[in-house]
Coordinates of C-alpha atoms in Angstrom, one line a residue:
Chain A
X979 CA -4.2 -219.2 9.0
X980 CA -7.3 -221.1 11.7
X981 CA -9.8 -218.7 13.3
X982 CA -8.2 -219.4 16.5
X983 CA -4.8 -219.5 15.9
X984 CA -5.8 -215.6 14.7
X985 CA -2.4 -216.8 12.2
X986 CA -1.8 -214.7 8.4
X987 CA -1.1 -218.1 5.8
X988 CA -0.8 -218.6 2.6
X989 CA -4.4 -219.7 0.7
X990 CA -2.8 -223.6 -0.7
X991 CA -6.1 -225.0 -1.4
X992 CA -7.2 -225.4 -5.9
X993 CA -8.1 -222.4 -7.5
X994 CA -11.0 -220.4 -9.9
X995 CA -10.6 -220.6 -13.6
X996 CA -10.3 -217.6 -15.3
X997 CA -13.5 -218.2 -16.7
X998 CA -15.2 -218.8 -13.6
X999 CA -13.5 -216.0 -11.9
X1000 CA -14.8 -213.3 -14.7
X1001 CA -18.8 -214.8 -14.1
X1002 CA -18.4 -214.1 -9.9
X1003 CA -18.9 -210.5 -11.0
X1004 CA -22.2 -211.1 -12.4
X1005 CA -23.9 -214.0 -9.7
X1006 CA -22.6 -211.7 -6.9
X1007 CA -24.9 -208.5 -8.4
X1008 CA -27.6 -211.2 -9.5
X1009 CA -27.7 -212.3 -6.2
X1010 CA -27.9 -208.4 -5.3
X1011 CA -30.3 -207.4 -8.0
X1012 CA -33.2 -210.6 -6.4
X1013 CA -33.1 -209.5 -3.4
X1014 CA -35.2 -206.2 -3.9
X1015 CA -38.6 -207.7 -4.5
X1016 CA -40.5 -205.0 -7.1
X1017 CA -37.9 -206.1 -9.6
X1018 CA -39.0 -209.8 -8.9
X1019 CA -42.1 -209.0 -9.4
X1020 CA -41.4 -206.8 -12.9
X1021 CA -39.5 -209.7 -13.9
X1022 CA -42.1 -212.5 -13.0
X1023 CA -45.0 -210.1 -15.0
X1024 CA -42.1 -210.0 -17.6
X1025 CA -43.3 -213.8 -18.5
X1026 CA -47.0 -213.1 -19.1
X1027 CA -47.0 -212.1 -23.1
X1028 CA -43.7 -215.2 -23.6
X1029 CA -47.2 -217.5 -21.7
X1030 CA -49.6 -215.7 -23.7
X1031 CA -48.0 -216.3 -27.0
X1032 CA -47.2 -220.6 -25.7
X1033 CA -51.2 -220.3 -25.4
X1034 CA -51.5 -219.0 -28.5
X1035 CA -49.0 -221.6 -30.4
X1036 CA -50.8 -224.4 -28.4
X1037 CA -54.8 -222.5 -29.6
X1038 CA -53.3 -223.4 -32.7
X1039 CA -52.6 -226.4 -33.1
X1040 CA -55.2 -227.6 -30.7
X1041 CA -58.4 -228.6 -33.3
X1042 CA -60.2 -229.8 -30.3
X1043 CA -60.3 -226.1 -27.8
X1044 CA -60.8 -223.9 -31.1
X1045 CA -63.8 -226.0 -31.9
X1046 CA -64.4 -225.4 -28.2
X1047 CA -64.2 -221.6 -28.5
X1048 CA -65.6 -222.0 -31.1
X1049 CA -62.4 -219.1 -33.0
X1050 CA -61.2 -219.2 -36.0
X1051 CA -57.5 -218.6 -34.0
X1052 CA -55.1 -219.2 -37.3
X1053 CA -57.3 -216.4 -39.0
X1054 CA -57.8 -213.6 -36.5
X1055 CA -53.0 -214.7 -35.6
X1056 CA -51.5 -216.6 -37.8
X1057 CA -48.1 -218.0 -36.5
X1058 CA -45.7 -215.9 -38.5
X1059 CA -42.8 -213.9 -39.2
X1060 CA -44.9 -210.8 -37.5
X1061 CA -46.0 -213.2 -34.7
X1062 CA -42.3 -213.4 -34.0
X1063 CA -41.6 -209.8 -34.7
X1064 CA -44.5 -208.8 -32.1
X1065 CA -43.2 -211.4 -29.4
X1066 CA -40.0 -209.6 -30.1
X1067 CA -41.1 -205.8 -29.9
X1068 CA -43.2 -206.7 -26.5
X1069 CA -40.4 -208.9 -25.2
X1070 CA -38.4 -205.4 -25.6
X1071 CA -40.1 -203.3 -24.2
X1072 CA -39.8 -205.0 -21.0
X1073 CA -36.4 -205.6 -21.5
X1074 CA -36.2 -201.7 -21.5
X1075 CA -38.1 -201.1 -18.1
X1076 CA -35.4 -204.1 -16.1
X1077 CA -32.5 -202.2 -18.1
X1078 CA -34.2 -198.8 -16.0
X1079 CA -33.7 -200.7 -13.1
X1080 CA -31.5 -202.9 -12.6
X1081 CA -28.7 -200.9 -14.6
X1082 CA -28.2 -197.3 -12.6
X1083 CA -26.5 -198.5 -9.8
X1084 CA -23.6 -201.2 -12.0
X1085 CA -20.8 -198.9 -12.2
X1086 CA -22.3 -195.6 -10.7
X1087 CA -21.4 -197.5 -7.5
X1088 CA -18.2 -198.5 -7.8
X1089 CA -17.2 -195.6 -8.7
X1090 CA -18.5 -194.0 -5.7
X1091 CA -17.5 -196.1 -3.5
X1092 CA -13.9 -196.1 -5.0
X1093 CA -14.2 -199.5 -5.5
X1094 CA -13.2 -199.9 -9.1
X1095 CA -8.8 -200.0 -7.3
X1096 CA -10.3 -203.0 -5.3
X1097 CA -11.5 -204.6 -8.9
X1098 CA -9.0 -204.4 -10.8
X1099 CA -5.8 -204.8 -8.3
X1100 CA -6.6 -208.6 -8.4
X1101 CA -6.2 -210.0 -10.9
X1102 CA -9.4 -209.4 -13.7
X1103 CA -8.8 -206.7 -16.2
X1104 CA -11.5 -203.6 -16.8
X1105 CA -12.2 -205.3 -20.5
X1106 CA -13.5 -208.3 -17.9
X1107 CA -15.2 -205.6 -15.4
X1108 CA -16.9 -204.4 -18.0
X1109 CA -18.3 -207.4 -20.0
X1110 CA -19.4 -209.0 -15.9
X1111 CA -21.7 -206.3 -15.1
X1112 CA -22.4 -206.3 -18.4
X1113 CA -23.2 -210.2 -18.6
X1114 CA -25.8 -208.6 -15.6
X1115 CA -28.2 -207.7 -17.8
X1116 CA -27.6 -210.1 -20.5
X1117 CA -28.5 -212.6 -19.1
X1118 CA -32.1 -210.8 -17.2
X1119 CA -32.6 -209.9 -21.0
X1120 CA -31.7 -213.0 -22.4
X1121 CA -34.0 -215.0 -19.8
X1122 CA -37.2 -212.9 -21.1
X1123 CA -36.4 -211.9 -24.7
X1124 CA -34.3 -214.7 -27.5
X1125 CA -34.0 -217.5 -24.5
X1126 CA -38.3 -218.0 -24.4
X1127 CA -38.5 -217.3 -28.2
X1128 CA -36.7 -219.7 -29.4
X1129 CA -38.9 -221.7 -26.4
X1130 CA -41.7 -220.9 -28.4
X1131 CA -40.5 -220.9 -32.0
X1132 CA -39.2 -225.5 -30.9
X1133 CA -42.6 -225.5 -29.2
X1134 CA -44.9 -224.0 -32.9
X1135 CA -42.2 -226.5 -34.7
X1136 CA -43.0 -229.3 -32.7
X1137 CA -46.2 -229.0 -33.0
X1138 CA -46.0 -227.6 -37.0
X1139 CA -44.2 -230.9 -37.8
X1140 CA -40.2 -230.7 -39.9
X1141 CA -41.6 -229.3 -42.8
X1142 CA -42.5 -226.1 -40.8
X1143 CA -39.3 -226.0 -38.9
X1144 CA -36.8 -226.1 -42.0
X1145 CA -39.3 -223.6 -44.1
X1146 CA -38.7 -220.9 -41.6
X1147 CA -35.3 -221.1 -39.7
X1148 CA -34.5 -218.4 -41.1
X1149 CA -36.9 -217.0 -38.0
X1150 CA -35.0 -218.3 -35.7
X1151 CA -32.1 -216.2 -35.9
X1152 CA -34.3 -213.2 -36.3
X1153 CA -34.9 -214.0 -32.5
X1154 CA -31.6 -214.4 -31.7
X1155 CA -30.2 -212.0 -33.0
X1156 CA -32.7 -209.5 -33.1
X1157 CA -32.3 -209.6 -29.1
X1158 CA -29.2 -209.9 -29.0
X1159 CA -28.7 -206.4 -31.0
X1160 CA -31.3 -205.0 -28.8
X1161 CA -29.3 -206.8 -25.4
X1162 CA -26.1 -204.9 -26.5
X1163 CA -26.9 -201.6 -27.5
X1164 CA -29.1 -201.4 -24.2
X1165 CA -26.6 -202.6 -21.5
X1166 CA -23.5 -200.9 -22.8
X1167 CA -26.2 -198.2 -23.0
X1168 CA -27.4 -198.6 -19.8
X1169 CA -23.5 -199.4 -18.4
X1170 CA -22.5 -195.9 -20.6
X1171 CA -25.0 -194.3 -18.4
X1172 CA -23.8 -195.5 -15.2
X1173 CA -20.3 -194.6 -15.0
X1174 CA -21.1 -191.0 -15.8
X1175 CA -23.7 -190.4 -13.5
X1176 CA -23.8 -191.6 -9.3
X1177 CA -26.6 -190.7 -8.6
X1178 CA -29.1 -193.9 -9.7
X1179 CA -32.1 -192.1 -10.6
X1180 CA -31.0 -189.3 -12.3
X1181 CA -28.7 -192.4 -14.2
X1182 CA -32.7 -193.6 -14.4
X1183 CA -33.5 -190.5 -15.9
X1184 CA -30.6 -190.2 -18.2
X1185 CA -31.3 -193.2 -19.4
X1186 CA -35.1 -193.0 -20.5
X1187 CA -33.7 -189.4 -21.9
X1188 CA -32.1 -190.9 -23.2
X1189 CA -33.9 -192.9 -26.0
X1190 CA -37.3 -191.3 -25.9
X1191 CA -36.5 -186.7 -26.3
X1192 CA -34.5 -188.2 -29.7
X1193 CA -38.0 -189.8 -30.6
X1194 CA -39.3 -186.9 -30.1
X1195 CA -37.1 -184.8 -31.5
X1196 CA -37.2 -187.9 -34.5
X1197 CA -41.1 -186.6 -34.5
X1198 CA -40.4 -182.9 -35.2
X1199 CA -38.0 -183.7 -37.9
X1200 CA -40.3 -185.8 -39.7
X1201 CA -44.1 -183.8 -39.2
X1202 CA -41.6 -180.5 -40.3
X1203 CA -38.9 -181.8 -43.2
X1204 CA -42.2 -184.8 -44.4
X1205 CA -39.2 -187.1 -44.1
X1206 CA -39.0 -189.9 -42.3
X1207 CA -34.8 -189.6 -41.7
X1208 CA -36.5 -188.1 -38.4
X1209 CA -36.3 -192.1 -37.6
X1210 CA -32.2 -192.6 -37.5
X1211 CA -32.1 -190.2 -34.1
X1212 CA -34.6 -193.0 -32.9
X1213 CA -33.2 -195.2 -31.0
X1214 CA -36.6 -197.0 -30.9
X1215 CA -37.2 -196.5 -34.8
X1216 CA -34.2 -197.6 -35.3
X1217 CA -35.1 -201.1 -33.5
X1218 CA -38.3 -201.4 -35.1
X1219 CA -36.6 -201.4 -38.8
X1220 CA -34.1 -203.4 -37.4
X1221 CA -35.8 -206.1 -36.2
X1222 CA -38.9 -206.1 -39.1
X1223 CA -35.6 -206.3 -41.2
X1224 CA -34.7 -209.4 -39.7
X1225 CA -37.8 -210.4 -40.1
X1226 CA -38.2 -209.8 -43.5
X1227 CA -41.0 -207.3 -43.0
X1228 CA -39.0 -204.0 -43.9
X1229 CA -41.1 -201.5 -46.7
X1230 CA -38.9 -199.1 -47.7
X1231 CA -42.3 -196.6 -48.3
X1232 CA -44.5 -196.1 -45.4
X1233 CA -46.4 -193.8 -46.6
X1234 CA -46.5 -191.5 -49.1
X1235 CA -48.6 -187.3 -49.0
X1236 CA -50.2 -186.6 -52.1
X1237 CA -51.7 -182.3 -51.7
X1238 CA -51.7 -179.3 -54.4
X1239 CA -49.5 -176.4 -54.3
X1240 CA -51.3 -173.2 -55.9
X1241 CA -48.3 -171.4 -58.6
X1242 CA -48.9 -168.1 -60.3
X1243 CA -47.2 -169.4 -63.6
X1244 CA -48.2 -172.8 -64.5
X1245 CA -51.9 -172.9 -61.2
X1246 CA -52.3 -175.5 -59.9
X1247 CA -49.1 -177.8 -59.6
X1248 CA -50.0 -181.7 -58.2
X1249 CA -47.4 -183.6 -55.7
X1250 CA -47.0 -186.6 -54.6
X1251 CA -44.0 -186.4 -51.6
X1252 CA -43.6 -190.7 -50.8
X1253 CA -42.5 -190.6 -47.8
X1254 CA -38.9 -193.9 -47.1
X1255 CA -37.9 -195.3 -44.5
X1256 CA -33.6 -194.5 -44.3
X1257 CA -32.4 -198.2 -45.4
X1258 CA -31.9 -201.1 -42.6
X1259 CA -28.1 -200.2 -43.2
X1260 CA -27.8 -197.1 -41.9
X1261 CA -30.3 -197.7 -38.9
X1262 CA -27.7 -201.3 -38.0
X1263 CA -24.8 -198.0 -38.9
X1264 CA -26.6 -195.9 -36.3
X1265 CA -26.5 -198.5 -33.3
X1266 CA -23.5 -199.6 -34.5
X1267 CA -21.9 -195.7 -33.5
X1268 CA -24.1 -195.6 -30.7
X1269 CA -22.2 -198.7 -29.0
X1270 CA -18.5 -197.6 -30.3
X1271 CA -19.4 -194.1 -28.4
X1272 CA -20.3 -195.9 -24.7
X1273 CA -17.8 -198.0 -25.1
X1274 CA -15.0 -196.0 -25.1
X1275 CA -17.3 -193.8 -22.9
X1276 CA -16.5 -196.7 -20.9
X1277 CA -12.9 -197.3 -21.5
X1278 CA -11.9 -193.5 -20.5
X1279 CA -14.5 -193.7 -17.2
X1280 CA -13.7 -197.1 -16.6
X1281 CA -10.6 -196.9 -14.7
X1282 CA -9.0 -197.3 -11.1
X1283 CA -7.9 -194.1 -10.8
X1284 CA -8.3 -191.2 -12.8
X1285 CA -5.8 -189.9 -14.3
X1286 CA -5.6 -185.9 -14.5
X1287 CA -2.4 -185.1 -17.3
Chain B
X336 CA 16.6 -215.4 -5.0
X337 CA 14.4 -213.5 -7.6
X338 CA 14.0 -210.1 -5.4
X339 CA 10.4 -209.1 -4.3
X340 CA 10.5 -205.6 -6.9
X341 CA 12.6 -204.5 -10.0
X342 CA 13.0 -201.3 -11.0
X343 CA 14.4 -201.4 -14.5
X344 CA 14.6 -197.9 -15.7
X345 CA 10.9 -197.9 -15.1
X346 CA 10.0 -194.8 -16.1
X347 CA 5.8 -192.4 -16.0
X348 CA 4.2 -189.6 -18.1
X349 CA 1.0 -188.2 -17.4
X350 CA 0.1 -186.4 -21.0
X351 CA 3.7 -184.4 -21.3
X352 CA 4.2 -184.0 -17.3
X353 CA 6.8 -187.2 -16.6
X354 CA 6.0 -188.5 -12.8
X355 CA 8.4 -191.4 -12.6
X356 CA 11.8 -190.7 -13.6
X357 CA 14.0 -194.0 -15.2
X358 CA 13.2 -195.5 -11.8
X359 CA 16.2 -198.5 -11.1
X360 CA 16.7 -200.4 -7.8
X361 CA 16.2 -204.8 -6.3
X362 CA 14.5 -204.2 -3.6
X363 CA 14.4 -207.1 -1.4
X364 CA 13.3 -206.3 1.6
X365 CA 10.7 -208.0 4.4
X366 CA 8.7 -205.0 5.1
X367 CA 9.7 -202.0 2.3
X368 CA 9.2 -198.2 3.2
X369 CA 8.0 -196.2 0.6
X370 CA 9.4 -192.7 1.3
X371 CA 8.6 -189.4 0.3
X372 CA 7.2 -185.7 0.0
X373 CA 4.6 -185.3 -0.8
X374 CA 3.7 -185.1 -5.0
X375 CA 6.9 -187.3 -5.4
X376 CA 5.4 -191.1 -7.3
X377 CA 4.9 -192.7 -4.3
X378 CA 1.7 -193.6 -4.8
X379 CA 1.9 -194.2 -9.2
X380 CA 4.8 -196.5 -7.8
X381 CA 2.5 -198.0 -6.5
X382 CA -0.4 -197.7 -9.5
X383 CA 2.1 -198.7 -11.4
X384 CA 3.7 -201.5 -10.2
X385 CA -0.1 -203.2 -10.1
X386 CA -0.8 -202.4 -13.8
X387 CA -3.2 -198.6 -13.3
X388 CA -1.0 -196.8 -15.6
X389 CA 1.5 -198.5 -17.7
X390 CA 5.6 -197.7 -18.5
X391 CA 5.9 -195.2 -20.6
X392 CA 9.5 -196.7 -21.0
X393 CA 11.2 -199.8 -19.3
X394 CA 9.6 -201.7 -16.1
X395 CA 9.8 -203.4 -13.2
X396 CA 9.9 -207.5 -12.5
X397 CA 7.7 -209.0 -8.7
X398 CA 8.4 -211.7 -8.0
X399 CA 10.5 -212.2 -11.0
X400 CA 6.9 -210.9 -13.5
X401 CA 7.3 -208.4 -16.1
X402 CA 4.5 -205.9 -13.9
X403 CA 3.1 -205.5 -18.2
X404 CA 3.4 -208.7 -19.8
X405 CA 2.9 -211.0 -17.1
X406 CA 0.1 -208.7 -15.4
X407 CA -2.2 -211.5 -14.5
X408 CA -0.3 -213.2 -13.2
X409 CA 1.5 -210.1 -11.0
X410 CA -2.2 -208.9 -9.3
X411 CA -2.6 -212.7 -8.0
X412 CA 0.7 -212.4 -6.1
X413 CA -0.7 -208.8 -4.7
X414 CA -2.8 -208.0 -1.8
X415 CA -3.2 -204.4 -2.2
X416 CA -4.8 -202.3 0.6
X417 CA -5.3 -198.6 -0.9
X418 CA -5.4 -195.3 0.9
X419 CA -8.7 -193.8 0.5
X420 CA -11.4 -195.4 1.4
X421 CA -12.9 -198.3 -0.8
X422 CA -15.5 -200.8 -0.4
X423 CA -18.8 -202.4 -2.5
X424 CA -21.7 -200.6 -0.7
X425 CA -25.1 -202.1 0.9
X426 CA -22.5 -205.7 1.3
X427 CA -21.8 -207.5 4.4
X428 CA -18.4 -207.2 5.6
X429 CA -18.0 -210.5 5.1
X430 CA -19.2 -210.7 1.3
X431 CA -17.2 -208.3 0.1
X432 CA -13.4 -209.7 1.6
X433 CA -15.5 -213.4 0.1
X434 CA -15.6 -211.2 -2.9
X435 CA -12.4 -209.9 -2.8
X436 CA -11.8 -213.5 -2.6
X437 CA -13.0 -214.8 -4.7
X438 CA -11.6 -212.7 -7.7
X439 CA -8.5 -213.4 -6.9
X440 CA -9.2 -217.6 -7.8
X441 CA -10.2 -218.6 -4.6
X442 CA -13.8 -221.2 -4.7
X443 CA -16.7 -219.7 -4.0
X444 CA -16.5 -222.1 -0.6
X445 CA -13.1 -221.6 0.3
X446 CA -12.8 -218.4 0.5
X447 CA -15.6 -217.6 2.2
X448 CA -13.9 -219.3 4.9
X449 CA -10.4 -217.1 4.5
X450 CA -13.1 -214.4 4.7
X451 CA -14.1 -214.8 8.0
X452 CA -10.2 -216.4 8.7
X453 CA -8.7 -212.6 7.1
X454 CA -11.7 -211.1 9.4
X455 CA -11.0 -212.9 12.6
X456 CA -7.3 -211.9 12.0
X457 CA -7.8 -207.8 11.4
X458 CA -9.4 -208.2 14.7
X459 CA -13.8 -207.8 12.6
X460 CA -14.6 -211.1 14.0
X461 CA -17.6 -209.5 15.8
X462 CA -18.3 -206.6 13.3
X463 CA -18.2 -208.6 10.4
X464 CA -21.8 -209.3 9.2
X465 CA -22.0 -205.9 9.8
X466 CA -22.7 -203.1 6.0
X467 CA -19.2 -202.4 6.0
X468 CA -20.3 -198.3 5.1
X469 CA -21.4 -198.4 7.9
X470 CA -18.3 -198.8 10.2
X471 CA -16.0 -196.3 11.6
X472 CA -13.0 -194.8 9.7
X473 CA -10.0 -197.8 11.7
X474 CA -13.2 -200.9 10.8
X475 CA -12.5 -199.5 7.0
X476 CA -8.7 -199.4 7.1
X477 CA -9.0 -202.9 9.0
X478 CA -11.4 -204.5 6.6
X479 CA -9.4 -203.4 3.6
X480 CA -6.8 -204.2 4.7
X481 CA -8.9 -208.5 5.9
X482 CA -9.4 -207.6 1.9
X483 CA -6.1 -207.3 1.0
X484 CA -5.2 -211.0 3.0
X485 CA -8.0 -213.2 2.4
X486 CA -6.4 -214.5 -0.3
X487 CA -2.7 -215.2 1.0
X488 CA -0.3 -213.1 -1.9
X489 CA 3.5 -212.8 -1.7
X490 CA 3.6 -209.6 -1.1
X491 CA 0.9 -207.1 0.2
X492 CA 1.2 -202.8 -0.7
X493 CA -0.1 -200.4 1.9
X494 CA -0.9 -197.6 0.9
X495 CA -0.7 -195.3 3.9
X496 CA -2.4 -197.4 6.6
X497 CA -3.0 -195.7 9.5
X498 CA -4.1 -192.5 7.6
X499 CA -6.5 -190.9 10.3
X500 CA -6.7 -193.9 13.0
X501 CA -6.3 -192.8 16.4
X502 CA -3.5 -194.3 18.1
X503 CA -4.9 -197.9 19.5
X504 CA -5.5 -198.9 15.6
X505 CA -2.5 -197.9 14.9
X506 CA -1.2 -199.8 17.1
X507 CA -3.5 -202.7 16.4
X508 CA -2.1 -202.1 12.4
X509 CA 1.6 -201.7 13.3
X510 CA 1.4 -204.4 15.9
X511 CA -0.3 -206.6 12.8
X512 CA 2.1 -205.2 9.5
X513 CA 4.6 -206.8 12.0
X514 CA 3.8 -209.8 12.7
X515 CA 3.2 -210.6 9.1
X516 CA 6.5 -209.2 7.7
X517 CA 7.5 -211.3 11.1
X518 CA 5.7 -214.4 9.7
X519 CA 7.1 -215.0 7.4
X520 CA 5.1 -215.9 4.1
X521 CA 4.8 -212.0 3.0
X522 CA 7.1 -209.0 1.8
X523 CA 5.6 -206.2 2.6
X524 CA 5.6 -202.5 -0.1
X525 CA 4.3 -200.3 3.0
X526 CA 4.0 -196.6 1.5
X527 CA 3.2 -193.7 4.1
X528 CA 4.8 -189.8 4.6
X529 CA 4.2 -190.8 8.4
X530 CA 8.5 -191.9 9.8
X531 CA 7.4 -193.6 12.4
X532 CA 5.4 -196.4 11.1
X533 CA 7.9 -196.8 8.2
X534 CA 11.0 -196.9 11.7
X535 CA 8.8 -199.8 13.2
X536 CA 8.0 -202.1 10.1
X537 CA 9.6 -201.3 7.5
X538 CA 13.7 -203.1 7.0
X539 CA 14.6 -201.6 3.5
X540 CA 13.2 -198.1 2.3
X541 CA 13.0 -196.3 -0.8
X542 CA 13.0 -192.5 -0.4
X543 CA 10.6 -190.7 -3.4
X544 CA 12.0 -187.6 -4.5
X545 CA 10.6 -185.9 -8.1
X546 CA 10.5 -188.8 -9.5
X547 CA 13.6 -190.3 -9.2
X548 CA 14.7 -192.2 -6.6
X549 CA 17.0 -190.4 -3.4
X550 CA 17.5 -193.5 -1.4
X551 CA 17.3 -197.1 -1.4
X552 CA 18.2 -198.3 1.9
X553 CA 18.6 -201.6 3.7
X554 CA 18.2 -199.7 7.4
X555 CA 18.9 -202.9 9.3
X556 CA 22.3 -202.1 7.3
X557 CA 22.7 -198.5 8.2
X558 CA 21.9 -199.3 11.4
X559 CA 24.8 -201.6 12.7
X560 CA 26.8 -199.7 10.4
X561 CA 25.8 -196.8 12.6
X562 CA 27.1 -198.4 15.5
X563 CA 30.4 -198.1 14.4
X564 CA 30.5 -194.6 14.9
X565 CA 31.1 -192.6 17.7
X566 CA 31.3 -189.3 18.1
X567 CA 33.2 -187.9 21.2
X568 CA 33.5 -184.5 23.3
X569 CA 37.6 -183.6 25.6
X570 CA 38.3 -180.9 27.5
X571 CA 42.1 -180.1 28.9
X572 CA 44.8 -183.4 28.4
X573 CA 47.1 -183.9 25.7
X574 CA 44.4 -184.2 22.7
X575 CA 47.0 -184.9 19.9
X576 CA 48.4 -187.4 21.8
X577 CA 44.9 -188.0 22.5
X578 CA 43.8 -188.9 18.8
X579 CA 47.5 -189.5 18.2
X580 CA 46.7 -193.0 20.5
X581 CA 43.8 -193.2 18.4
X582 CA 44.5 -193.2 15.1
X583 CA 47.4 -196.0 16.5
X584 CA 44.6 -198.2 17.6
X585 CA 43.7 -198.0 14.2
X586 CA 40.7 -196.0 13.6
X587 CA 40.1 -193.3 11.3
X588 CA 39.4 -190.2 12.9
X589 CA 38.4 -186.3 12.6
X590 CA 38.8 -184.1 14.6
X591 CA 35.3 -182.0 14.7
X592 CA 36.1 -178.1 16.0
X593 CA 38.5 -177.5 19.6
X594 CA 36.6 -180.4 21.7
X595 CA 34.5 -182.7 19.3
X596 CA 36.4 -185.7 18.2
X597 CA 35.0 -188.5 15.2
X598 CA 36.1 -192.3 15.2
X599 CA 35.1 -195.2 13.1
X600 CA 35.5 -197.8 15.5
X601 CA 37.8 -201.0 13.9
X602 CA 35.5 -204.9 15.2
X603 CA 38.8 -205.3 17.4
X604 CA 38.7 -201.9 18.9
X605 CA 35.7 -201.8 22.3
X606 CA 34.9 -198.3 24.3
X607 CA 37.2 -198.7 27.1
X608 CA 40.0 -198.9 24.5
X609 CA 38.9 -194.6 24.4
X610 CA 38.2 -194.6 27.8
X611 CA 42.1 -196.0 28.2
X612 CA 43.9 -194.0 26.4
X613 CA 42.2 -190.8 27.5
X614 CA 42.9 -191.1 30.9
X615 CA 47.0 -192.4 29.9
X616 CA 46.5 -188.7 27.7
X617 CA 44.9 -186.6 31.3
X618 CA 42.1 -186.2 28.3
X619 CA 38.5 -185.9 30.1
X620 CA 35.4 -187.6 28.2
X621 CA 32.7 -185.1 29.1
X622 CA 30.1 -186.6 26.0
X623 CA 30.2 -189.7 24.2
X624 CA 27.5 -190.5 21.9
X625 CA 26.8 -193.4 19.2
X626 CA 26.2 -190.9 16.2
X627 CA 23.5 -193.5 15.1
X628 CA 20.9 -191.9 11.9
X629 CA 17.7 -191.9 12.8
X630 CA 15.1 -192.4 9.8
X631 CA 14.5 -189.3 10.0
X632 CA 18.6 -188.0 9.4
X633 CA 18.1 -190.8 6.6
X634 CA 15.3 -188.9 5.5
X635 CA 16.3 -185.2 5.0
X636 CA 19.7 -185.9 3.8
X637 CA 17.9 -187.4 0.2
X638 CA 15.6 -184.6 0.7
X639 CA 18.6 -182.5 0.3
X640 CA 20.3 -184.2 -1.9
X641 CA 19.6 -181.5 -4.7
X642 CA 16.9 -182.2 -7.6
X643 CA 17.4 -186.4 -5.9
X644 CA 18.5 -187.9 -7.9
X645 CA 21.8 -189.5 -5.6
X646 CA 21.0 -192.7 -5.2

């Protein structure tokens, strides 16, 4: 088929491999995402904290610089599991902001423009379509969580020596696993919301609401019933528990309430209530359940045509 | 030769409602028309062939490949133009068509070239850098056709391609479809409830009614067969001797009322033979019609066929 001949002809050239065909969706979507100046600015801002962390690691190992600045940064901020956990928490927050900006139109735009029959009439399955859309979020979030996290870890290892590397190698796994858990949860939730809500603003609002409203309810439950079980409905708290667990910083008892009550029979009675965080397995279970619900929702909504039974 | 579409007891049920009921048939036409009243199952059949709905029982083959087992190969060989508006928002038409080409397996560089070619082919060359959402209805239909043909599929499935088009755009669409058909590089499955569109483009039709096949016929053969049927209206003369003489020529005949005679002509008989016999027996031939079933006749006959089970 040539432009000037205006004739219809079959394509007889080479074809994509199935993998590169699957990468077409994220490639086009990322190109679209980076057209927005607002997004690009925020994306660049997300690298400020990794840059600060890198400088801190450098200062830790540079005696001259420390002497010049007259600070004892080694006591002030040790490069240990707390350092990397804080890194993950900060970058996790930025990851959430980016997801709110990028994810809402990913599926909803295709649904409102009836584009799914076009995608799914190609050699592309529904799973591949969803994975392709997930790749967009996963790529952006990886760029700001585990990729810089591992780079800082490698930088620290190169300065601290092989001994430090071997004794702290587990932290590399914690950085990767903690980031991936957050990325999978965020991207599945965001895509599920995108498949349910057609309007971008409403979808963004719904995504923010899913994180903040249950957190508020969780705190109310905690304060009313003197417990920490309310953290189970807060995705922030659940993820924090998981991160603390991965970095070996998880403690079940995070506080206690002491006081006295007046009993007509026994007079005064002292009480001491230990505030126990939900066990780690419960946090993983909550994340697993949320992800499973999102997968179910996506499998229900992402169809070429809705079938009314 | 491998058939284009082969239906093997294909049934599709939504919930408890059967939509397609044990469809059987082989379709081989260059352009196959899919006809039927609303709710007959045309769109469901198309969606099932594309793998959007799993068959409840039975299966179908497209160019010998099973629609369930070889779904990806089938979809790589098929181009689909949906009935409703379908596009990707905030994307220029050339990028939209290029994306569709890449999803079909064409590498990025060739995909862009093919997208330009397809858009020139359908007549959107000058408007190819405009976003699809800014197009008129007719342009959107042409853009949908472009994305359906960009990867050079072996089978192009067109669902109501002339819906909502003005007469010039409709005739452009029809001429494009005929051009593709006559090019012989792709087969066409055209679903429409406009009989005229199907009659102009298709050489084979499949009529669905209530989820059954009500008719499946080759229009070309049907037209050839119809050329043999003649209906005569006669006056005066020796009518009995005249029909006897027609019978003596080897033609079958049937009397219809007092004046009408239906004749099935033999290969060797000519119309002039009938006039000669009429002259010999003093019969006036007032009217002579080639009894030709139009697509409308075929469609209506199929619709009259009880619950549609008769093929």
